[in-house]
PDB file of C-alpha atoms in Angstrom:
ATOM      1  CA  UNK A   1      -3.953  -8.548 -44.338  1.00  0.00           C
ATOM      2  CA  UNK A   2      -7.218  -8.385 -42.625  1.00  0.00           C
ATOM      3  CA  UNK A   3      -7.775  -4.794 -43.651  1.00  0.00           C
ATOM      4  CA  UNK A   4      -7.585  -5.770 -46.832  1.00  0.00           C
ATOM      5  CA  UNK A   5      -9.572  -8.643 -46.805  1.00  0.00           C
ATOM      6  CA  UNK A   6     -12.096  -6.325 -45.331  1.00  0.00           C
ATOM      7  CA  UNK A   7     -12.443  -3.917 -47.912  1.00  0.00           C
ATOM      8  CA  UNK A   8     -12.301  -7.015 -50.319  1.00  0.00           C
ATOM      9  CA  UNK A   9     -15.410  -8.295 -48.967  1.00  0.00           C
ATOM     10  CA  UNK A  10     -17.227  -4.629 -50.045  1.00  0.00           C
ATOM     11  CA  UNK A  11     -15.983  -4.323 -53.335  1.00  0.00           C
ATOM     12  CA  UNK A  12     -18.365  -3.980 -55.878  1.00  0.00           C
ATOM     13  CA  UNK A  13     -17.980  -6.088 -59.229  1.00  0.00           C
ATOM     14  CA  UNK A  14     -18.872  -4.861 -62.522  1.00  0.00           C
ATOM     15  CA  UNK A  15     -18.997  -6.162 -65.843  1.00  0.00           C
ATOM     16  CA  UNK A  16     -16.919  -4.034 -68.427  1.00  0.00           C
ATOM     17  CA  UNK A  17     -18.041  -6.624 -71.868  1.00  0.00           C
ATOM     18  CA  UNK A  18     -19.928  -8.959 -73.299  1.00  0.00           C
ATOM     19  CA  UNK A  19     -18.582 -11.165 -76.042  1.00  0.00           C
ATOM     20  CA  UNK A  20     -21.218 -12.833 -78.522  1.00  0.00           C
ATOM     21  CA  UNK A  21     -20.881 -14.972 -81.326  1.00  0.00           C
ATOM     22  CA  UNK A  22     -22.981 -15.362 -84.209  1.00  0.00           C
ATOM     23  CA  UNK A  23     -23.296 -19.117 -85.805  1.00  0.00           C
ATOM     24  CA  UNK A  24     -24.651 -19.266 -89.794  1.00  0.00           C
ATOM     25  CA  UNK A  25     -26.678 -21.669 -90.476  1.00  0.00           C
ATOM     26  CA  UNK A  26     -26.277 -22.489 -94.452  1.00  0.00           C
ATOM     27  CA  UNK A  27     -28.099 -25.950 -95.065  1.00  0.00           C
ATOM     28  CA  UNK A  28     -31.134 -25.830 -93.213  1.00  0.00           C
ATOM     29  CA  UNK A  29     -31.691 -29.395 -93.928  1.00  0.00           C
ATOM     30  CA  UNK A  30     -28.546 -30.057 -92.193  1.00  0.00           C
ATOM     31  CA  UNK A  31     -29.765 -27.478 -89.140  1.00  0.00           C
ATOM     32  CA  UNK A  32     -32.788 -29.996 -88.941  1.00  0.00           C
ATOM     33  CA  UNK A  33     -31.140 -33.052 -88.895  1.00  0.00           C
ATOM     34  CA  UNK A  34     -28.840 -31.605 -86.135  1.00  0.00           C
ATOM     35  CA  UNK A  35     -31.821 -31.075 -84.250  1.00  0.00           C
ATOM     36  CA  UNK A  36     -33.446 -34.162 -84.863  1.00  0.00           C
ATOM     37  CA  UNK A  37     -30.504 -36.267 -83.489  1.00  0.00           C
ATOM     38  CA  UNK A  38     -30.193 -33.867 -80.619  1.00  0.00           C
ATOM     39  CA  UNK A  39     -34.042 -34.540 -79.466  1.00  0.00           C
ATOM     40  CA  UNK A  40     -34.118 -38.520 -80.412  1.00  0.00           C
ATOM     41  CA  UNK A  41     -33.398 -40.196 -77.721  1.00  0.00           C
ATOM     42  CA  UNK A  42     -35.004 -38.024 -75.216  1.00  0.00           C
ATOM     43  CA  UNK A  43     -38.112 -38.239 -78.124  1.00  0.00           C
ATOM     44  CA  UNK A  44     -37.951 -41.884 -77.874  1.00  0.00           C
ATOM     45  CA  UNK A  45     -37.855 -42.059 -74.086  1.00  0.00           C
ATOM     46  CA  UNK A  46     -40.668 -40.244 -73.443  1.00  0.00           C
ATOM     47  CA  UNK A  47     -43.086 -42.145 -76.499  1.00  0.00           C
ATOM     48  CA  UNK A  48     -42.412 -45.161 -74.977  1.00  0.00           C
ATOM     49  CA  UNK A  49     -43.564 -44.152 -71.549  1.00  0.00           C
ATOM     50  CA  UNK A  50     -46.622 -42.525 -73.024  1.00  0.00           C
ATOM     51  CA  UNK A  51     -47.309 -45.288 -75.641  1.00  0.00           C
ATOM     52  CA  UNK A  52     -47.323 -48.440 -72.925  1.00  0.00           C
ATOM     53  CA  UNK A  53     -50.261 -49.925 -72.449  1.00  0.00           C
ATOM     54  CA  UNK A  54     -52.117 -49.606 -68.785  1.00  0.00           C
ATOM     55  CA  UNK A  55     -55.684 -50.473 -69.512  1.00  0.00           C
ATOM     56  CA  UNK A  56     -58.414 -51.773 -71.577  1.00  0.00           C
ATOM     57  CA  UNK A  57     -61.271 -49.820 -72.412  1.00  0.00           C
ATOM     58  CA  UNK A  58     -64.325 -52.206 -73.597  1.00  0.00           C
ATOM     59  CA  UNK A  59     -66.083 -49.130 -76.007  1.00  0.00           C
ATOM     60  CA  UNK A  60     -65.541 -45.484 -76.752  1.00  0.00           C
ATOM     61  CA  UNK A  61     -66.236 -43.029 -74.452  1.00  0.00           C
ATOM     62  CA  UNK A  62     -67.547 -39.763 -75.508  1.00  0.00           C
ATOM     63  CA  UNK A  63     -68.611 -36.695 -73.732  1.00  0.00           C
ATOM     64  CA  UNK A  64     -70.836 -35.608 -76.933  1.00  0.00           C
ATOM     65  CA  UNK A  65     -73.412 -38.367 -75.790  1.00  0.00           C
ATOM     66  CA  UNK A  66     -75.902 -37.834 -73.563  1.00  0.00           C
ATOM     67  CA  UNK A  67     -78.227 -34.992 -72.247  1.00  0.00           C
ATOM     68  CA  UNK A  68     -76.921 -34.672 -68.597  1.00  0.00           C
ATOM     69  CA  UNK A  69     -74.897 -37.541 -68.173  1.00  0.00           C
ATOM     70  CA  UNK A  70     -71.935 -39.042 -70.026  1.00  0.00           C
ATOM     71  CA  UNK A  71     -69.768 -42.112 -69.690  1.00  0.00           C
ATOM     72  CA  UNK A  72     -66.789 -40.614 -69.650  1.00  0.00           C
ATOM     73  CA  UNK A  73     -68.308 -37.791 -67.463  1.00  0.00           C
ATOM     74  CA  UNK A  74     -68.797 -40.256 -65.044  1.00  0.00           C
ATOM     75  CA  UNK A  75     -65.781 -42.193 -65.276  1.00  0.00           C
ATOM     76  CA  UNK A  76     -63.885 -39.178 -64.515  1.00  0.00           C
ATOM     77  CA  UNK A  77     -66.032 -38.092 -61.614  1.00  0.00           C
ATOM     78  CA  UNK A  78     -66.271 -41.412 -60.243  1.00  0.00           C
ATOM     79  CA  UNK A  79     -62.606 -41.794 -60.602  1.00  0.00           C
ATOM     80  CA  UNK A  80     -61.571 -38.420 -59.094  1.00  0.00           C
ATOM     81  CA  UNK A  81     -63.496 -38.439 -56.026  1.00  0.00           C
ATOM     82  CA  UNK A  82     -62.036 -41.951 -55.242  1.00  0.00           C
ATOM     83  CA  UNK A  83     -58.365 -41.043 -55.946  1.00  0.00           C
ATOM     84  CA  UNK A  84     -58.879 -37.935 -54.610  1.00  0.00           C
ATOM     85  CA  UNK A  85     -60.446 -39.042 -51.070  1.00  0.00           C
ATOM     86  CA  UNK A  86     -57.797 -41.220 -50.403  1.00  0.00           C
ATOM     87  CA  UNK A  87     -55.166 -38.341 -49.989  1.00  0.00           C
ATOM     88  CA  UNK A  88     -57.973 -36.204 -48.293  1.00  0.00           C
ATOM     89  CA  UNK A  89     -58.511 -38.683 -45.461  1.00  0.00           C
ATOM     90  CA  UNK A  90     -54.406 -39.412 -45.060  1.00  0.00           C
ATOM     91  CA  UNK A  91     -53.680 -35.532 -44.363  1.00  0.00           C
ATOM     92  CA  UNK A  92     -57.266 -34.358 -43.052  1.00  0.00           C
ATOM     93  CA  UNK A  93     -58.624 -37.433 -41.695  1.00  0.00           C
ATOM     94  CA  UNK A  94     -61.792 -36.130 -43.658  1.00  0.00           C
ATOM     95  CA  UNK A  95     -64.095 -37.451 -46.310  1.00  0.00           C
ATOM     96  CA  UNK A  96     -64.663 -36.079 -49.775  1.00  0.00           C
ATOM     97  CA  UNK A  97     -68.216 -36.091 -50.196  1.00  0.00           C
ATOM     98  CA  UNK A  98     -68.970 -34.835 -54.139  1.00  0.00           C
ATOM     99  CA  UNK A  99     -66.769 -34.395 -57.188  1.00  0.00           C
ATOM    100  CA  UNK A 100     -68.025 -31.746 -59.843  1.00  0.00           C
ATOM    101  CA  UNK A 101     -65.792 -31.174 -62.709  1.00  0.00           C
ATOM    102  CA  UNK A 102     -66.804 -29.322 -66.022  1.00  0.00           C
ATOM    103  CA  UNK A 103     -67.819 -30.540 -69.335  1.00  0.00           C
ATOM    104  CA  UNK A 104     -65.292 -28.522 -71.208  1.00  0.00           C
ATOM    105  CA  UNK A 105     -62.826 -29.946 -69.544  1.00  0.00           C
ATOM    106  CA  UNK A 106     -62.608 -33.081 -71.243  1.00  0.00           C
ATOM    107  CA  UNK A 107     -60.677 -32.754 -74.119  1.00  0.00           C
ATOM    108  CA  UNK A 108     -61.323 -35.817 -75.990  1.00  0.00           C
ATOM    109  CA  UNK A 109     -62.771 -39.282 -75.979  1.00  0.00           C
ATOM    110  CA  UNK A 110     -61.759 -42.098 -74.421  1.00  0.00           C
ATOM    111  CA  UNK A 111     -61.485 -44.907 -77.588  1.00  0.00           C
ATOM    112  CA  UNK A 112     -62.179 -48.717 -77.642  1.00  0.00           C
ATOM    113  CA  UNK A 113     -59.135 -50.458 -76.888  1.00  0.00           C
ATOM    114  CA  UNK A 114     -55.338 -49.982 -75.474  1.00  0.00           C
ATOM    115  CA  UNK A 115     -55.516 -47.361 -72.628  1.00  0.00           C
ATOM    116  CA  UNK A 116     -52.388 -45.399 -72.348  1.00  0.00           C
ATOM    117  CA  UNK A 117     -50.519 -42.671 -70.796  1.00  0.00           C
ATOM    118  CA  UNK A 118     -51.014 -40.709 -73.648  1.00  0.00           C
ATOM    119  CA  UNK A 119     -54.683 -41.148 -73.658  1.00  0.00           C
ATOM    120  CA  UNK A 120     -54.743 -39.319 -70.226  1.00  0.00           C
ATOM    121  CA  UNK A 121     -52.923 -36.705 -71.360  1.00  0.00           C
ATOM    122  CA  UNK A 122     -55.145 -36.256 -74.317  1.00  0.00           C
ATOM    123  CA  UNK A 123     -58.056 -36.199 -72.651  1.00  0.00           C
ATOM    124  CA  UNK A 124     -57.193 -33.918 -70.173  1.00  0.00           C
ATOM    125  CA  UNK A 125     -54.256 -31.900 -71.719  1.00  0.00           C
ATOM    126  CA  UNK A 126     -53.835 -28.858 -68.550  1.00  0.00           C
ATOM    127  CA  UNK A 127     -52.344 -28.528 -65.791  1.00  0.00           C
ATOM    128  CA  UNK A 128     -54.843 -28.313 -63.743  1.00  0.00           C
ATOM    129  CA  UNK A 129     -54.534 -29.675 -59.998  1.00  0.00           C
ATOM    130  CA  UNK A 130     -57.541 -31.020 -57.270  1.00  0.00           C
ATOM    131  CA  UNK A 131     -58.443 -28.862 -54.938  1.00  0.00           C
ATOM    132  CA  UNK A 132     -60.952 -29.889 -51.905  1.00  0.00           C
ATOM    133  CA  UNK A 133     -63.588 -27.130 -51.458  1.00  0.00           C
ATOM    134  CA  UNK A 134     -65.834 -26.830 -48.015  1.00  0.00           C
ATOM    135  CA  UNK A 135     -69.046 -26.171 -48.979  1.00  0.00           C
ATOM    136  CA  UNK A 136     -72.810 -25.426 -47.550  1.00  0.00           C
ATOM    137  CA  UNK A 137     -75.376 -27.182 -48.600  1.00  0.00           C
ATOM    138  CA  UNK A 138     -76.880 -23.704 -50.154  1.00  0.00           C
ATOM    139  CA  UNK A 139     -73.843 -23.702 -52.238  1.00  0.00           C
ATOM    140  CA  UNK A 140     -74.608 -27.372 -53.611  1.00  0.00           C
ATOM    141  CA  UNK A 141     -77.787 -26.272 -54.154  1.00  0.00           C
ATOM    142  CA  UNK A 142     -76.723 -22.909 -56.411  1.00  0.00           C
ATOM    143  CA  UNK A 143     -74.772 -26.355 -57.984  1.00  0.00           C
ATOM    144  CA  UNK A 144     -77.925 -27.797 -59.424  1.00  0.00           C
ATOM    145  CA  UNK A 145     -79.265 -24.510 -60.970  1.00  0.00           C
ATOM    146  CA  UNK A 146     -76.470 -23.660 -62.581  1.00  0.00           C
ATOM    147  CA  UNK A 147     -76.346 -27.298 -64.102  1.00  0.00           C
ATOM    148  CA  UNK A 148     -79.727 -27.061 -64.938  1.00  0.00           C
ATOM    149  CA  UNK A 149     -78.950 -23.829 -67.040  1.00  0.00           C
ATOM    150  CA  UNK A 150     -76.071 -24.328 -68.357  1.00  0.00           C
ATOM    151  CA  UNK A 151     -77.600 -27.556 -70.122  1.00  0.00           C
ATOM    152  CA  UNK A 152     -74.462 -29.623 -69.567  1.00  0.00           C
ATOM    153  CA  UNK A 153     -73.401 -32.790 -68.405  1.00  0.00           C
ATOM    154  CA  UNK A 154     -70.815 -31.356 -66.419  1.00  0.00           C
ATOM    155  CA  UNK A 155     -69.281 -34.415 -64.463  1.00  0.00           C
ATOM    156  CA  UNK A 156     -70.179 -35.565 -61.056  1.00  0.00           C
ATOM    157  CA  UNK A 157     -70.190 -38.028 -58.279  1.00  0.00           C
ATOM    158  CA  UNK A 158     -71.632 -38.668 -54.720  1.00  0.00           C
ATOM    159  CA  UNK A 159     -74.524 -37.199 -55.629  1.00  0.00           C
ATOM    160  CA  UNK A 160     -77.725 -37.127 -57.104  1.00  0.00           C
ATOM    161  CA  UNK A 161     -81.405 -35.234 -58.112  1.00  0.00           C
ATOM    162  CA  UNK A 162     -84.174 -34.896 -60.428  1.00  0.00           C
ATOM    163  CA  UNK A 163     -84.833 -32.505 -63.027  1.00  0.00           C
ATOM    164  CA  UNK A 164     -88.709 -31.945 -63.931  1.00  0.00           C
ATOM    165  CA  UNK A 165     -90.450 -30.597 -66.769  1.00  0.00           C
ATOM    166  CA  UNK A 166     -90.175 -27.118 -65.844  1.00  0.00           C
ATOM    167  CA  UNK A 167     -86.118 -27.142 -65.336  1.00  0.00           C
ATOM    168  CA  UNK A 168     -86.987 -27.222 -61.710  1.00  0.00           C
ATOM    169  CA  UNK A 169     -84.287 -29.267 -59.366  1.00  0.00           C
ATOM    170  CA  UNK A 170     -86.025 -31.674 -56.747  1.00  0.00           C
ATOM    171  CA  UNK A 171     -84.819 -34.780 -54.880  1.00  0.00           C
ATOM    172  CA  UNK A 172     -81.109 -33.550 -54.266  1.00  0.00           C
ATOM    173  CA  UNK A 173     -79.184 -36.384 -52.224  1.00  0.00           C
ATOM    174  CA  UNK A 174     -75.820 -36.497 -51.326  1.00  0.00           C
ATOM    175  CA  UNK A 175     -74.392 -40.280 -50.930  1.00  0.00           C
ATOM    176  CA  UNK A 176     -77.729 -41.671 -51.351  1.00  0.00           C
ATOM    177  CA  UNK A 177     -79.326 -39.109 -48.450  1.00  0.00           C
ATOM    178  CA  UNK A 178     -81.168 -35.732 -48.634  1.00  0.00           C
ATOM    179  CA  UNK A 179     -78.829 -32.159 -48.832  1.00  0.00           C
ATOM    180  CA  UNK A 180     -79.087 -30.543 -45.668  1.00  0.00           C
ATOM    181  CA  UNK A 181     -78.689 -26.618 -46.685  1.00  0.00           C
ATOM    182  CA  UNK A 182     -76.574 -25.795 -43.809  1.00  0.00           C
ATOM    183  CA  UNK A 183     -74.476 -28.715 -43.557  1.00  0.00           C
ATOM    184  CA  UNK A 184     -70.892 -28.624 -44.780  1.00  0.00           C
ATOM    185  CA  UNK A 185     -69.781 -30.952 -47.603  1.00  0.00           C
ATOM    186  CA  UNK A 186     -66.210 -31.534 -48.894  1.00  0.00           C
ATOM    187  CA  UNK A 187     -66.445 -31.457 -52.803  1.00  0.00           C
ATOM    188  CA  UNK A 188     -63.251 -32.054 -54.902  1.00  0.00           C
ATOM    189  CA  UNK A 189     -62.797 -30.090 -58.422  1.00  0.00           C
ATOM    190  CA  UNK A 190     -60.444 -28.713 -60.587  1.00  0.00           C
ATOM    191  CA  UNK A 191     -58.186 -25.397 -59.216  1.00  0.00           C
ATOM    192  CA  UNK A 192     -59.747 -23.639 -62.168  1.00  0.00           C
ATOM    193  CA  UNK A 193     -63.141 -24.450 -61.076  1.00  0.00           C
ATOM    194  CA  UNK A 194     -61.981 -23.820 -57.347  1.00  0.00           C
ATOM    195  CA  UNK A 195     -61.489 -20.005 -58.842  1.00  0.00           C
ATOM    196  CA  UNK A 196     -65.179 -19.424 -60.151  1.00  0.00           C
ATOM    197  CA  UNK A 197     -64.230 -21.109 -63.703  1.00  0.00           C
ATOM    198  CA  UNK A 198     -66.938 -21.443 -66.201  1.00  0.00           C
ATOM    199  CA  UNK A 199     -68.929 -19.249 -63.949  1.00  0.00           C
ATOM    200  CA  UNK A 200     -69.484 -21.268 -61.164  1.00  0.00           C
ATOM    201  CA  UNK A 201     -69.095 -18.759 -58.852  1.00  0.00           C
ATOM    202  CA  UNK A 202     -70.810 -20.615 -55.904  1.00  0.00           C
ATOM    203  CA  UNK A 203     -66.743 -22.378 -55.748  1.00  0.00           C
ATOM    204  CA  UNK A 204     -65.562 -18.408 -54.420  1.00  0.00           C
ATOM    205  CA  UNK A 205     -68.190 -18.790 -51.115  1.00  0.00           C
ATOM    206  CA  UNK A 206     -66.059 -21.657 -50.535  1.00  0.00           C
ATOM    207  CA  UNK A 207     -65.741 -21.903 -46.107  1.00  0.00           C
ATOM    208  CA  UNK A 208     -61.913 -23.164 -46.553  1.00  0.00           C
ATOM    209  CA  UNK A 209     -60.115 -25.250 -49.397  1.00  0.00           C
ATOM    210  CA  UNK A 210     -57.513 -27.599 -49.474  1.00  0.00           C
ATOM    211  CA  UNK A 211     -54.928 -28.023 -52.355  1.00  0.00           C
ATOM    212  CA  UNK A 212     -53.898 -31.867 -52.738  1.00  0.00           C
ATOM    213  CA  UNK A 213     -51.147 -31.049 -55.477  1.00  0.00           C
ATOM    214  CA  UNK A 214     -52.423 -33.914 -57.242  1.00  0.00           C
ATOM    215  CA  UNK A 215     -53.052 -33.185 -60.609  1.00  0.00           C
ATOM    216  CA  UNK A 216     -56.615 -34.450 -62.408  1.00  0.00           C
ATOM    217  CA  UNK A 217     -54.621 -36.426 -64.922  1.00  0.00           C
ATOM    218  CA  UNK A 218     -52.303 -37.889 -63.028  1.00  0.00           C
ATOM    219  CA  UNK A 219     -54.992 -38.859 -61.252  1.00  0.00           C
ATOM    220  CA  UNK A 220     -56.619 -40.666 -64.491  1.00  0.00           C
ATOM    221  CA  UNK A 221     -53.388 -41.775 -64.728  1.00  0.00           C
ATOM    222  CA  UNK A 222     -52.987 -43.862 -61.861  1.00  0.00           C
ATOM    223  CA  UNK A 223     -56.462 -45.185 -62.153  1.00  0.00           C
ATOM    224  CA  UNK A 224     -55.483 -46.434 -65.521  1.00  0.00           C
ATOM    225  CA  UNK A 225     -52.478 -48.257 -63.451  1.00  0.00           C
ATOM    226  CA  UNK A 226     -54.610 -50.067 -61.334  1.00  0.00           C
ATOM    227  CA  UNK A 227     -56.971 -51.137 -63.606  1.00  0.00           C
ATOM    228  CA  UNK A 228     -57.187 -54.102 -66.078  1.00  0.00           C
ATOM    229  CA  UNK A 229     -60.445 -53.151 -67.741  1.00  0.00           C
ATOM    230  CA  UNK A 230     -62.552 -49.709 -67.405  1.00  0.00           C
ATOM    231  CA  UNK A 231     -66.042 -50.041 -65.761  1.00  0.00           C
ATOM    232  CA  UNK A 232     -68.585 -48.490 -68.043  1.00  0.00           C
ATOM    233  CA  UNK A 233     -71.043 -47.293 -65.332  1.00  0.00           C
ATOM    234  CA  UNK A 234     -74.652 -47.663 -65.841  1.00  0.00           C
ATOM    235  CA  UNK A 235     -75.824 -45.281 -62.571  1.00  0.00           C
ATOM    236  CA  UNK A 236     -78.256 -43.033 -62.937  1.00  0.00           C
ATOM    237  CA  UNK A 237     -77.128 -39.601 -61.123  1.00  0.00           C
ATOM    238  CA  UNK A 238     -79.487 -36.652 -62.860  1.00  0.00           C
ATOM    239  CA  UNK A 239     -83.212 -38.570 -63.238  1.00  0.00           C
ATOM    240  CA  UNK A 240     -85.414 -36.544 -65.960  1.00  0.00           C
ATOM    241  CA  UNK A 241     -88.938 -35.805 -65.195  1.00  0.00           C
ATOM    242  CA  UNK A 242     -91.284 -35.802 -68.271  1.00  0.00           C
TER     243      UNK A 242
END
């Protein structure tokens, strides 16, 4: 008996046919309406979650207005680095200094009125995920440049500088005091962006990075949770020299 369960035990199993089955599908309008009761209530489930109502949004915010700042630029920076930093300092006991996001990014506005899931998911329709880069100062620095020649209001928070006549950056601060070049600064952004995305490149000189697997619209997500009515903020970040 236990010889035989032994060579059992290396016996080698093979398959010897497959059986298929084809199904003909005559009425197609009947093949639809199969389908369509199938998906229903799983349709209906899901549009409800999407379609509540979390927030209030006083006017419509669009990324198409303004030279190097936008409302809903800033909304989502603002927004991010909050969220964002609270998960940081939990697991790293560390702050999150600057958020930088890109303007491409946003997929769409954010309208006047009922803020809902689906909103979120409009405006920011990837997958993408925040990831907390270590940075130099030089690296912020490279930041500014490209920003300035790109000519985009790519989304940020925490910091701040002037832009003169010439293109040329001045003034940088980070939370309201000057960048130090050599100093290291935790600055939260997108895993694409984390990756050189859009060509900013100065992500890849990164000194160490930290995944938070918390993904950017979630994020928005949650913020729309919490809130009753979105702030429209009136900061100044990038000040334009004439």
């Amino acid at each position: 008996t236990f010889l035989a369960l032994g060579n059992t035990s290396w016996a080698q199993l093979e398959v010897y046919k497959i059986e298929g089955k084809q199904i003909n599908i005559n009425d197609k309008a009947i093949a639809i309406e199969s389908y369509n009761q199938y998906v229903l209530p799983f349709k209906t489930h899901i549009d409800e979650d999407l379609n509540a109502v979390l927030a209030t949004c006083p006017e419509t915010l669009d990324k198409s207005k303004g030279q190097w700042q936008t409302t809903i630029g800033d909304l989502l920076a603002d927004v991010t680095l909050q969220k964002a930093n609270f998960v940081f300092k939990k697991r790293e006991n560390l702050d999150i200094d600057i958020c930088i996001l890109n303007h491409g990014g946003i997929r769409s506005i954010l309208p006047k009125g009922d803020v809902t899931a689906r909103t979120a998911f409009e405006i920011m329709p990837f997958e993408n995920t925040s990831i907390v880069v270590a940075l130099l100062g030089e690296q912020i620095a490279e930041f500014t440049n490209y920003f300035v020649k790109e000519k985009k209001p790519h989304p940020i928070s925490g910091m701040s500088f002037t832009i003169d006549a010439k293109n040329v950056v001045s003034n940088i601060k980070v939370n309201e005091k000057p960048l130090e070049l050599t100093k290291t600064y935790y600055v939260v952004t997108s895993d694409y962006l984390s990756n050189g995305g859009d060509n900013m490149t100065f992500f890849k000189k990164a000194e160490k990075t930290y995944d938070l697997d918390y993904k950017l619209r979630n994020i928005l997500i949650d913020y729309f949770k919490e809130a009753d009515v979105i702030p429209i903020s009136k900061k100044i970040k990038i000040t334009q020299k004439k």
